[in-house]
Tab-separated table of C-alpha atoms in Angstrom:
chain	number	residue	atom	x	y	z
A	1	MET	CA	130.515	-30.961	-89.029
A	2	ASN	CA	133.169	-33.036	-91.099
A	3	ARG	CA	136.820	-32.206	-90.796
A	4	ILE	CA	137.935	-30.626	-94.025
A	5	ASP	CA	141.133	-30.946	-96.005
A	6	PHE	CA	142.681	-27.352	-96.565
A	7	LYS	CA	145.666	-28.601	-98.614
A	8	SER	CA	144.362	-27.966	-102.121
A	9	TYR	CA	142.294	-24.983	-101.043
A	10	SER	CA	142.775	-21.231	-101.673
A	11	ASN	CA	143.665	-19.106	-98.797
A	12	TYR	CA	140.519	-17.309	-99.359
A	13	TYR	CA	138.346	-20.134	-98.740
A	14	ARG	CA	140.562	-21.776	-96.223
A	15	THR	CA	139.698	-18.770	-94.046
A	16	PHE	CA	136.013	-19.023	-94.787
A	17	LEU	CA	135.967	-22.715	-94.099
A	18	PHE	CA	137.957	-22.482	-90.842
A	19	PHE	CA	135.688	-19.928	-89.342
A	20	MET	CA	132.337	-21.220	-90.538
A	21	PRO	CA	132.005	-23.756	-87.733
A	22	ILE	CA	133.046	-21.260	-85.129
A	23	LEU	CA	130.389	-18.777	-86.648
A	24	VAL	CA	127.641	-21.212	-86.819
A	25	LEU	CA	128.246	-21.944	-83.094
A	26	PHE	CA	128.183	-18.244	-82.310
A	27	SER	CA	124.945	-18.128	-84.293
A	28	SER	CA	123.033	-20.316	-81.595
A	29	ILE	CA	124.029	-17.670	-79.282
A	30	GLY	CA	124.318	-14.100	-80.727
A	31	TRP	CA	121.369	-14.863	-82.900
A	32	ALA	CA	119.152	-16.785	-80.395
A	33	GLN	CA	116.074	-15.742	-81.866
A	34	SER	CA	112.954	-17.871	-81.673
A	35	PRO	CA	112.227	-19.243	-85.322
A	36	VAL	CA	109.117	-17.941	-86.353
A	37	SER	CA	106.221	-20.329	-87.567
A	38	SER	CA	104.467	-19.854	-90.831
A	39	PRO	CA	100.957	-20.619	-91.691
A	40	LEU	CA	102.137	-21.679	-95.142
A	41	GLY	CA	105.360	-23.257	-94.212
A	42	PRO	CA	104.329	-26.736	-94.101
A	43	ASP	CA	102.637	-26.453	-97.599
A	44	ILE	CA	105.820	-24.975	-98.985
A	45	ASP	CA	107.913	-27.818	-97.584
A	46	ARG	CA	105.647	-30.415	-98.984
A	47	LEU	CA	105.630	-28.744	-102.439
A	48	ALA	CA	109.319	-28.460	-102.396
A	49	LYS	CA	109.450	-32.156	-101.861
A	50	GLU	CA	107.489	-32.717	-104.673
A	51	VAL	CA	109.234	-30.413	-107.062
A	52	GLU	CA	112.874	-31.612	-105.904
A	53	GLY	CA	113.268	-34.254	-108.834
A	54	SER	CA	112.399	-31.535	-111.447
A	55	VAL	CA	114.837	-29.007	-109.898
A	56	ILE	CA	117.701	-31.744	-109.997
A	57	GLU	CA	116.677	-32.363	-113.634
A	58	TRP	CA	116.741	-28.716	-114.697
A	59	ARG	CA	120.079	-28.043	-112.869
A	60	ARG	CA	121.829	-30.979	-114.901
A	61	ASP	CA	120.402	-30.039	-118.143
A	62	ILE	CA	121.639	-26.437	-117.820
A	63	HIS	CA	124.874	-27.577	-116.292
A	64	GLN	CA	125.341	-29.783	-119.252
A	65	ASN	CA	124.689	-26.994	-121.826
A	66	PRO	CA	126.344	-23.932	-120.031
A	67	GLU	CA	126.333	-20.615	-121.882
A	68	LEU	CA	128.324	-17.537	-121.432
A	69	SER	CA	127.266	-13.972	-120.273
A	70	ASN	CA	124.675	-12.273	-122.788
A	71	ARG	CA	124.589	-15.640	-124.642
A	72	GLU	CA	122.284	-17.646	-122.288
A	73	PHE	CA	119.727	-18.169	-125.401
A	74	ARG	CA	119.079	-21.729	-124.502
A	75	THR	CA	118.714	-21.194	-120.784
A	76	SER	CA	116.410	-18.233	-121.125
A	77	LYS	CA	114.177	-20.307	-123.431
A	78	ILE	CA	114.067	-23.341	-120.767
A	79	VAL	CA	112.992	-20.584	-118.001
A	80	GLU	CA	110.495	-18.745	-120.329
A	81	GLY	CA	108.869	-21.931	-121.154
A	82	HIS	CA	108.582	-22.915	-117.454
A	83	LEU	CA	107.128	-19.698	-116.551
A	84	ARG	CA	104.719	-19.563	-119.276
A	85	LYS	CA	103.558	-23.218	-118.401
A	86	LEU	CA	102.862	-21.913	-114.972
A	87	GLY	CA	100.550	-19.183	-116.285
A	88	LEU	CA	102.795	-16.248	-115.102
A	89	GLU	CA	103.121	-12.890	-116.600
A	90	VAL	CA	106.232	-13.138	-118.565
A	91	LYS	CA	108.703	-10.604	-120.075
A	92	THR	CA	111.759	-11.910	-122.007
A	93	LYS	CA	114.857	-10.173	-123.619
A	94	VAL	CA	115.404	-7.977	-120.724
A	95	ALA	CA	119.138	-6.937	-120.819
A	96	HIS	CA	119.585	-9.256	-123.906
A	97	THR	CA	118.520	-12.570	-122.289
A	98	GLY	CA	116.939	-11.892	-119.197
A	99	VAL	CA	113.570	-13.320	-118.353
A	100	VAL	CA	111.117	-11.782	-115.692
A	101	GLY	CA	108.151	-13.658	-114.396
A	102	ILE	CA	105.452	-12.084	-112.317
A	103	LEU	CA	103.048	-13.789	-110.012
A	104	ARG	CA	100.240	-11.802	-108.602
A	105	GLY	CA	98.631	-13.176	-105.307
A	106	GLN	CA	95.307	-11.953	-103.492
A	107	LYS	CA	96.811	-8.184	-103.864
A	108	ASP	CA	98.993	-6.421	-106.048
A	109	THR	CA	101.337	-5.156	-103.074
A	110	PRO	CA	103.435	-5.607	-101.287
A	111	VAL	CA	106.133	-6.883	-103.957
A	112	ILE	CA	109.143	-9.181	-103.479
A	113	ALA	CA	111.715	-9.873	-105.981
A	114	LEU	CA	113.686	-13.075	-106.302
A	115	ARG	CA	116.747	-13.233	-108.333
A	116	ALA	CA	118.741	-16.035	-110.040
A	117	ASP	CA	121.704	-15.497	-112.405
A	118	MET	CA	122.150	-17.841	-115.436
A	119	ASP	CA	125.607	-17.432	-117.026
A	120	ALA	CA	128.610	-19.887	-116.924
A	121	LEU	CA	132.393	-19.346	-117.030
A	122	PRO	CA	135.126	-19.840	-119.670
A	123	ILE	CA	136.466	-22.735	-117.805
A	124	THR	CA	137.075	-26.257	-118.783
A	125	GLU	CA	135.354	-28.638	-116.681
A	126	LEU	CA	137.110	-31.388	-114.821
A	127	VAL	CA	134.502	-32.735	-112.585
A	128	GLU	CA	133.629	-36.434	-113.493
A	129	VAL	CA	129.546	-36.412	-113.670
A	130	PRO	CA	127.401	-37.825	-116.170
A	131	PHE	CA	125.957	-34.358	-116.716
A	132	ALA	CA	129.544	-32.569	-117.359
A	133	SER	CA	129.349	-29.680	-119.823
A	134	LYS	CA	129.174	-30.636	-123.309
A	135	ASN	CA	130.343	-27.136	-124.435
A	136	LYS	CA	134.083	-27.131	-124.614
A	137	GLY	CA	135.777	-24.527	-122.512
A	138	VAL	CA	132.578	-23.367	-120.602
A	139	MET	CA	131.304	-24.571	-117.524
A	140	HIS	CA	129.038	-23.634	-114.717
A	141	ALA	CA	131.709	-23.228	-112.258
A	142	CYS	CA	130.069	-20.689	-110.071
A	143	GLY	CA	126.661	-22.455	-109.505
A	144	HIS	CA	124.508	-20.463	-111.561
A	145	ASP	CA	123.037	-23.461	-113.079
A	146	SER	CA	121.833	-24.316	-109.330
A	147	HIS	CA	120.544	-20.756	-108.805
A	148	THR	CA	118.563	-20.948	-112.068
A	149	ALA	CA	117.042	-24.376	-111.058
A	150	ILE	CA	116.245	-23.186	-107.411
A	151	LEU	CA	114.308	-20.180	-108.611
A	152	MET	CA	112.227	-22.372	-111.137
A	153	GLY	CA	111.337	-24.681	-108.513
A	154	VAL	CA	110.432	-21.828	-106.090
A	155	ALA	CA	108.177	-20.101	-108.849
A	156	GLU	CA	106.334	-23.483	-109.340
A	157	ILE	CA	105.545	-23.924	-105.647
A	158	LEU	CA	104.472	-20.486	-104.940
A	159	THR	CA	102.199	-20.450	-108.112
A	160	LYS	CA	100.265	-23.300	-106.635
A	161	MET	CA	99.901	-21.173	-103.583
A	162	ARG	CA	98.871	-18.002	-105.321
A	163	ASP	CA	95.510	-17.787	-103.909
A	164	ARG	CA	96.975	-17.383	-100.482
A	165	LEU	CA	99.654	-14.997	-101.333
A	166	PRO	CA	99.036	-11.609	-99.852
A	167	GLY	CA	101.178	-9.796	-102.685
A	168	THR	CA	103.059	-10.051	-105.787
A	169	ILE	CA	106.428	-11.889	-106.439
A	170	LYS	CA	108.580	-10.867	-109.148
A	171	PHE	CA	111.118	-13.657	-110.374
A	172	ILE	CA	114.204	-12.186	-112.108
A	173	PHE	CA	116.370	-14.748	-114.112
A	174	GLN	CA	119.451	-12.244	-115.051
A	175	PRO	CA	122.134	-12.919	-117.327
A	176	SER	CA	125.657	-11.744	-117.334
A	177	GLU	CA	126.583	-11.743	-113.648
A	178	GLU	CA	129.860	-12.586	-114.552
A	179	GLY	CA	130.300	-9.516	-116.816
A	180	ALA	CA	129.365	-8.654	-120.194
A	181	PRO	CA	131.841	-9.235	-123.200
A	182	PRO	CA	133.835	-6.333	-124.254
A	183	GLY	CA	131.916	-3.535	-125.821
A	184	GLU	CA	128.543	-4.696	-124.589
A	185	GLU	CA	126.269	-3.725	-121.513
A	186	GLY	CA	124.795	-6.395	-119.284
A	187	GLY	CA	123.944	-7.963	-115.951
A	188	ALA	CA	122.039	-6.210	-113.119
A	189	ALA	CA	122.881	-2.707	-114.186
A	190	LEU	CA	121.239	-3.306	-117.536
A	191	MET	CA	118.322	-5.071	-116.206
A	192	ILE	CA	117.652	-2.197	-113.888
A	193	LYS	CA	118.242	0.301	-116.796
A	194	GLU	CA	115.546	-1.511	-118.829
A	195	GLY	CA	112.922	-1.395	-115.928
A	196	VAL	CA	113.132	-4.668	-114.223
A	197	LEU	CA	112.656	-2.927	-110.809
A	198	GLU	CA	109.640	-0.958	-112.087
A	199	SER	CA	105.861	-2.031	-112.874
A	200	PRO	CA	105.712	-3.259	-110.150
A	201	LYS	CA	108.426	-1.875	-108.130
A	202	PRO	CA	109.702	-4.527	-105.436
A	203	ASP	CA	109.523	-3.425	-101.751
A	204	ALA	CA	112.504	-5.926	-101.261
A	205	ILE	CA	114.664	-8.340	-103.075
A	206	PHE	CA	116.490	-11.697	-102.072
A	207	GLY	CA	119.067	-13.648	-103.744
A	208	LEU	CA	121.373	-16.526	-102.869
A	209	HIS	CA	124.606	-18.153	-103.982
A	210	VAL	CA	125.992	-21.564	-103.272
A	211	ALA	CA	128.854	-21.773	-101.306
A	212	THR	CA	131.702	-24.573	-100.501
A	213	VAL	CA	130.637	-25.055	-97.017
A	214	PRO	CA	128.773	-28.127	-95.407
A	215	THR	CA	125.324	-28.883	-97.094
A	216	GLY	CA	122.556	-27.528	-94.674
A	217	VAL	CA	124.551	-24.614	-93.493
A	218	ILE	CA	123.533	-20.962	-94.415
A	219	GLY	CA	125.699	-17.981	-93.943
A	220	ILE	CA	124.286	-14.291	-94.095
A	221	ARG	CA	125.749	-11.097	-92.891
A	222	GLU	CA	124.231	-7.738	-92.119
A	223	GLY	CA	125.680	-4.708	-93.804
A	224	GLY	CA	128.768	-5.008	-96.206
A	225	ALA	CA	128.631	-8.663	-97.230
A	226	MET	CA	130.760	-8.684	-100.210
A	227	ALA	CA	133.059	-6.078	-101.522
A	228	SER	CA	132.855	-3.474	-104.239
A	229	ALA	CA	134.546	-4.633	-107.341
A	230	ASP	CA	135.975	-1.399	-109.200
A	231	ARG	CA	138.540	-1.626	-111.984
A	232	PHE	CA	141.403	0.897	-112.553
A	233	LYS	CA	143.571	1.591	-115.716
A	234	ILE	CA	146.691	3.373	-115.508
A	235	VAL	CA	148.714	4.482	-118.670
A	236	VAL	CA	152.200	5.589	-117.992
A	237	LYS	CA	153.692	7.832	-120.698
A	238	GLY	CA	157.494	8.095	-120.856
A	239	LYS	CA	159.915	8.524	-123.640
A	240	GLY	CA	161.089	5.725	-125.825
A	241	SER	CA	164.819	4.881	-126.577
A	242	HIS	CA	167.441	2.317	-127.283
A	243	GLY	CA	167.614	-0.273	-124.432
A	244	ALA	CA	171.303	0.269	-124.397
A	245	MET	CA	171.051	4.079	-123.903
A	246	PRO	CA	168.168	4.447	-121.274
A	247	TRP	CA	169.652	7.963	-120.371
A	248	LEU	CA	168.168	9.196	-123.701
A	249	GLY	CA	164.626	8.070	-122.804
A	250	MET	CA	162.122	8.104	-119.706
A	251	ASP	CA	161.499	4.448	-119.013
A	252	PRO	CA	157.798	3.805	-118.265
A	253	ILE	CA	158.410	0.059	-117.141
A	254	VAL	CA	160.705	1.347	-114.222
A	255	ILE	CA	158.066	3.955	-113.414
A	256	ALA	CA	155.289	1.474	-113.725
A	257	SER	CA	157.223	-1.005	-111.324
A	258	GLN	CA	157.510	1.922	-108.820
A	259	ILE	CA	153.864	2.578	-109.189
A	260	VAL	CA	152.943	-0.912	-108.426
A	261	MET	CA	154.918	-0.804	-105.145
A	262	GLY	CA	153.522	2.559	-104.053
A	263	LEU	CA	150.011	1.320	-104.625
A	264	GLN	CA	150.548	-1.337	-101.953
A	265	THR	CA	151.021	1.152	-99.471
A	266	ILE	CA	147.413	2.559	-99.891
A	267	VAL	CA	146.094	-0.275	-98.126
A	268	SER	CA	149.075	-1.250	-95.866
A	269	ARG	CA	149.962	2.126	-94.817
A	270	GLN	CA	147.107	4.620	-95.424
A	271	THR	CA	143.965	2.690	-94.939
A	272	ASP	CA	142.288	1.958	-91.417
A	273	LEU	CA	142.056	-1.614	-91.525
A	274	THR	CA	140.383	-1.963	-88.196
A	275	ALA	CA	137.313	-0.125	-89.942
A	276	THR	CA	137.287	-2.207	-93.101
A	277	PRO	CA	139.308	-4.719	-95.096
A	278	ALA	CA	140.408	-3.260	-98.518
A	279	VAL	CA	142.345	-4.667	-101.387
A	280	VAL	CA	144.310	-2.815	-104.250
A	281	THR	CA	145.633	-5.508	-106.854
A	282	VAL	CA	147.581	-4.851	-110.102
A	283	GLY	CA	146.544	-7.629	-112.223
A	284	MET	CA	147.932	-6.796	-115.678
A	285	ILE	CA	150.789	-4.727	-117.082
A	286	LYS	CA	151.556	-4.487	-120.787
A	287	GLY	CA	154.376	-2.466	-122.325
A	288	GLY	CA	157.225	-3.096	-124.803
A	289	THR	CA	157.896	-5.029	-128.254
A	290	ARG	CA	161.641	-6.042	-127.836
A	291	HIS	CA	164.074	-6.918	-125.344
A	292	ASN	CA	166.339	-3.954	-126.232
A	293	ILE	CA	163.833	-1.304	-126.688
A	294	ILE	CA	162.464	0.991	-123.904
A	295	PRO	CA	158.882	1.771	-124.960
A	296	ALA	CA	156.999	5.003	-124.760
A	297	GLU	CA	154.134	3.869	-122.539
A	298	VAL	CA	152.975	1.169	-120.205
A	299	GLU	CA	149.370	0.112	-119.536
A	300	MET	CA	148.373	-1.183	-116.160
A	301	GLU	CA	145.146	-2.693	-114.892
A	302	GLY	CA	143.994	-3.673	-111.506
A	303	THR	CA	141.097	-3.894	-109.156
A	304	ILE	CA	140.025	-2.160	-105.902
A	305	ARG	CA	138.016	-3.953	-103.379
A	306	VAL	CA	136.314	-2.470	-100.068
A	307	PHE	CA	133.232	-2.610	-97.918
A	308	GLU	CA	132.448	0.991	-97.063
A	309	SER	CA	131.544	3.507	-99.545
A	310	LYS	CA	133.328	6.553	-97.971
A	311	ILE	CA	136.295	4.410	-97.920
A	312	ARG	CA	135.760	3.167	-101.549
A	313	LEU	CA	135.763	6.658	-103.014
A	314	LYS	CA	138.918	7.622	-100.841
A	315	LEU	CA	140.818	4.530	-102.290
A	316	HIS	CA	139.967	5.732	-105.822
A	317	GLU	CA	141.395	9.102	-105.080
A	318	GLN	CA	144.556	7.683	-103.420
A	319	VAL	CA	145.276	5.366	-106.598
A	320	LYS	CA	145.001	8.251	-108.680
A	321	LYS	CA	147.296	10.632	-106.598
A	322	THR	CA	149.964	7.722	-106.026
A	323	ALA	CA	150.347	6.801	-109.726
A	324	SER	CA	150.288	10.547	-110.970
A	325	SER	CA	152.669	11.587	-108.246
A	326	ILE	CA	155.148	8.869	-108.738
A	327	ALA	CA	154.944	9.330	-112.746
A	328	GLU	CA	155.520	13.060	-112.239
A	329	SER	CA	158.522	12.631	-109.910
A	330	ALA	CA	160.337	10.955	-113.014
A	331	GLY	CA	159.274	13.411	-115.372
A	332	ALA	CA	156.548	11.272	-116.985
A	333	THR	CA	152.846	11.363	-116.797
A	334	ALA	CA	150.143	8.700	-115.638
A	335	ASP	CA	146.594	8.795	-116.801
A	336	VAL	CA	144.368	6.937	-114.321
A	337	SER	CA	140.949	5.905	-114.900
A	338	VAL	CA	138.650	4.311	-112.360
A	339	PHE	CA	135.578	2.179	-113.465
A	340	LEU	CA	132.732	1.590	-111.181
A	341	ASP	CA	132.095	-2.034	-111.920
A	342	GLY	CA	130.304	-3.187	-109.047
A	343	PRO	CA	128.861	-1.619	-105.692
A	344	ILE	CA	129.010	-3.159	-102.379
A	345	VAL	CA	126.988	-6.168	-101.672
A	346	TYR	CA	125.000	-4.441	-98.724
A	347	ASN	CA	122.429	-6.422	-96.752
A	348	ASP	CA	119.807	-4.062	-95.131
A	349	PRO	CA	120.363	-4.552	-91.419
A	350	LYS	CA	116.576	-4.257	-90.445
A	351	LEU	CA	115.582	-6.677	-93.192
A	352	THR	CA	118.248	-9.059	-92.389
A	353	THR	CA	117.419	-9.137	-88.819
A	354	ARG	CA	113.725	-9.655	-89.676
A	355	MET	CA	114.315	-12.618	-92.202
A	356	ILE	CA	116.967	-14.507	-90.023
A	357	PRO	CA	114.252	-16.373	-88.074
A	358	THR	CA	112.866	-17.864	-91.271
A	359	LEU	CA	116.304	-19.069	-92.279
A	360	GLN	CA	116.792	-20.654	-88.855
A	361	ARG	CA	113.380	-22.380	-89.004
A	362	ILE	CA	114.392	-24.011	-92.228
A	363	ALA	CA	117.986	-24.711	-91.501
A	364	GLY	CA	117.537	-26.089	-88.112
A	365	PRO	CA	119.334	-25.201	-84.787
A	366	GLY	CA	123.071	-24.068	-85.244
A	367	LYS	CA	123.019	-23.996	-88.923
A	368	VAL	CA	122.531	-20.391	-89.514
A	369	GLY	CA	125.597	-18.133	-88.878
A	370	PRO	CA	127.397	-14.627	-89.661
A	371	HIS	CA	128.998	-15.248	-93.032
A	372	PRO	CA	132.654	-13.785	-93.374
A	373	GLN	CA	132.935	-10.699	-95.560
A	374	LEU	CA	134.035	-11.741	-98.983
A	375	THR	CA	136.136	-9.678	-101.096
A	376	ALA	CA	134.762	-11.108	-104.139
A	377	GLY	CA	131.864	-9.192	-105.829
A	378	ASP	CA	128.493	-9.594	-107.256
A	379	ASP	CA	126.204	-7.447	-109.325
A	380	PHE	CA	123.221	-8.322	-107.076
A	381	ALA	CA	124.533	-5.258	-105.355
A	382	PHE	CA	123.211	-2.930	-108.112
A	383	TYR	CA	119.631	-4.075	-107.013
A	384	GLN	CA	120.428	-3.330	-103.310
A	385	GLU	CA	121.131	0.375	-104.220
A	386	LYS	CA	117.715	0.736	-105.353
A	387	VAL	CA	115.566	-1.332	-102.979
A	388	PRO	CA	116.329	-3.257	-99.604
A	389	GLY	CA	117.840	-6.633	-100.147
A	390	ILE	CA	119.534	-9.562	-98.631
A	391	TYR	CA	121.814	-12.001	-100.251
A	392	TYR	CA	122.821	-15.042	-98.494
A	393	PHE	CA	124.782	-18.171	-98.900
A	394	LEU	CA	123.866	-21.803	-99.234
A	395	GLY	CA	126.323	-24.681	-98.266
A	396	VAL	CA	126.439	-27.406	-100.989
A	397	LEU	CA	129.538	-29.518	-99.828
A	398	PRO	CA	128.783	-33.108	-99.267
A	399	PRO	CA	130.256	-35.046	-96.489
A	400	GLY	CA	133.788	-36.559	-97.509
A	401	LYS	CA	134.151	-34.284	-100.645
A	402	LYS	CA	137.179	-32.257	-100.845
A	403	PRO	CA	136.206	-28.432	-101.210
A	404	PHE	CA	136.850	-26.595	-104.366
A	405	PRO	CA	136.157	-23.177	-104.503
A	406	PRO	CA	133.822	-21.351	-107.418
A	407	HIS	CA	135.669	-20.376	-110.480
A	408	THR	CA	137.707	-23.634	-110.586
A	409	PRO	CA	137.468	-26.726	-113.017
A	410	TYR	CA	136.613	-29.062	-109.962
A	411	PHE	CA	133.717	-26.867	-108.541
A	412	PHE	CA	131.078	-29.333	-107.287
A	413	VAL	CA	127.434	-28.964	-105.986
A	414	ASP	CA	125.858	-31.416	-103.677
A	415	GLU	CA	122.158	-31.803	-105.516
A	416	LYS	CA	120.717	-32.753	-101.984
A	417	ALA	CA	121.412	-28.928	-101.132
A	418	LEU	CA	118.967	-27.839	-103.896
A	419	ILE	CA	115.769	-28.561	-102.206
A	420	PHE	CA	117.344	-26.287	-99.106
A	421	GLY	CA	117.724	-23.360	-101.433
A	422	VAL	CA	114.014	-23.863	-102.621
A	423	ARG	CA	112.658	-24.049	-99.282
A	424	THR	CA	114.681	-20.902	-97.970
A	425	MET	CA	113.814	-18.751	-100.991
A	426	ALA	CA	110.010	-19.594	-101.136
A	427	ASN	CA	109.754	-19.177	-97.337
A	428	LEU	CA	111.498	-15.928	-97.066
A	429	ALA	CA	109.252	-14.714	-99.986
A	430	VAL	CA	106.042	-15.705	-98.230
A	431	ASP	CA	107.183	-14.726	-94.788
A	432	PHE	CA	108.087	-11.295	-96.009
A	433	LEU	CA	104.717	-10.867	-97.837
A	434	VAL	CA	102.850	-12.141	-94.807
A	435	ASP	CA	104.938	-10.059	-92.134
A	436	PHE	CA	104.894	-6.948	-94.485
A	437	THR	CA	101.023	-7.117	-94.644
A	438	GLY	CA	100.477	-7.718	-91.108
A	439	ASN	CA	102.890	-4.927	-90.191
A	440	LYS	CA	101.284	-2.153	-92.310
């Protein structure tokens, strides 16, 4: 692998990129399974090559016309038109702008679901490409344009093979993975609420995410792969007074400061970090109207990230107890609310082990490795709460290109990686159906 310049990179991705070559090396030892041969594999690869040009065109079009969460109107129309042209059963307006296509093969069961997210981010693009965003302040800075185009290509390939598919494939094009606008529902949770995992119910679900590691490298991890992403809000209620006479009030700014410091000890001193990584971050504090006025209350918001369900609930209670106790010790109160924004992205161990040989076959020797745990979250986790699922990472960093992480204005995708996404997703779907049918 090429040497990577870490200087302009975040610590988060520095760690990921540093360890990835080592993990890939170990993959050839610890995951030394014999890649399975698939009877339909050669045809999938041939058809993937044929559709590669279209996938790149779709991706560029969607990239140039990005749309924010719950507003993916144009993107969903492109997806809908493509699925209808293929002759699939199509359902639209699921969770506002979601699109679902159903491909029925030789049999109705088993059923495999494949998911791609479609929304962009409120970021101004700074990448110099001819198909840069035309929507000012909006950019596909997380690769969802690639995910959508890849799944459109998978749908086209598998439709041409429908007479040989021993089951059903459900294509889920999801809006609002990045989070619904204030006051709205959206994303995977709303799609599930509106029945996306019913009629027919999948036996498993697969998803991928592009990653800033070398093109052709695939990362996957059993168990907790990405952290839960929960939000908390703390309202510290004191007593306002003149800033020159603080003894007449009960200063919530000072109390909030003590709470911030107290929350840091939850991870550093109260959590067994040998069992799981964890994060408690205060990202926002609001309080006060003037330099010489002590306000009556202060609002704080933050995030809790963890990889184990039991520890997740424990951290919620610790946040509440810490904030309330510190406020009470100062004669004030703290109202604490914890919002369950996203569960843990949990890759079913048996399913992961079962499908790794497929990824190894497509990527080649030494190209599939255990992915480091990511404290970022993804609402793909909601599907995994209902059915077994795996979520893997697809390298999209071209040789010689500086690595910039997702959610930044310089995020870049190597389009040569898209065909790997198509091939891995299509082969995973077919191998699951074939293996599931053979083992029943």
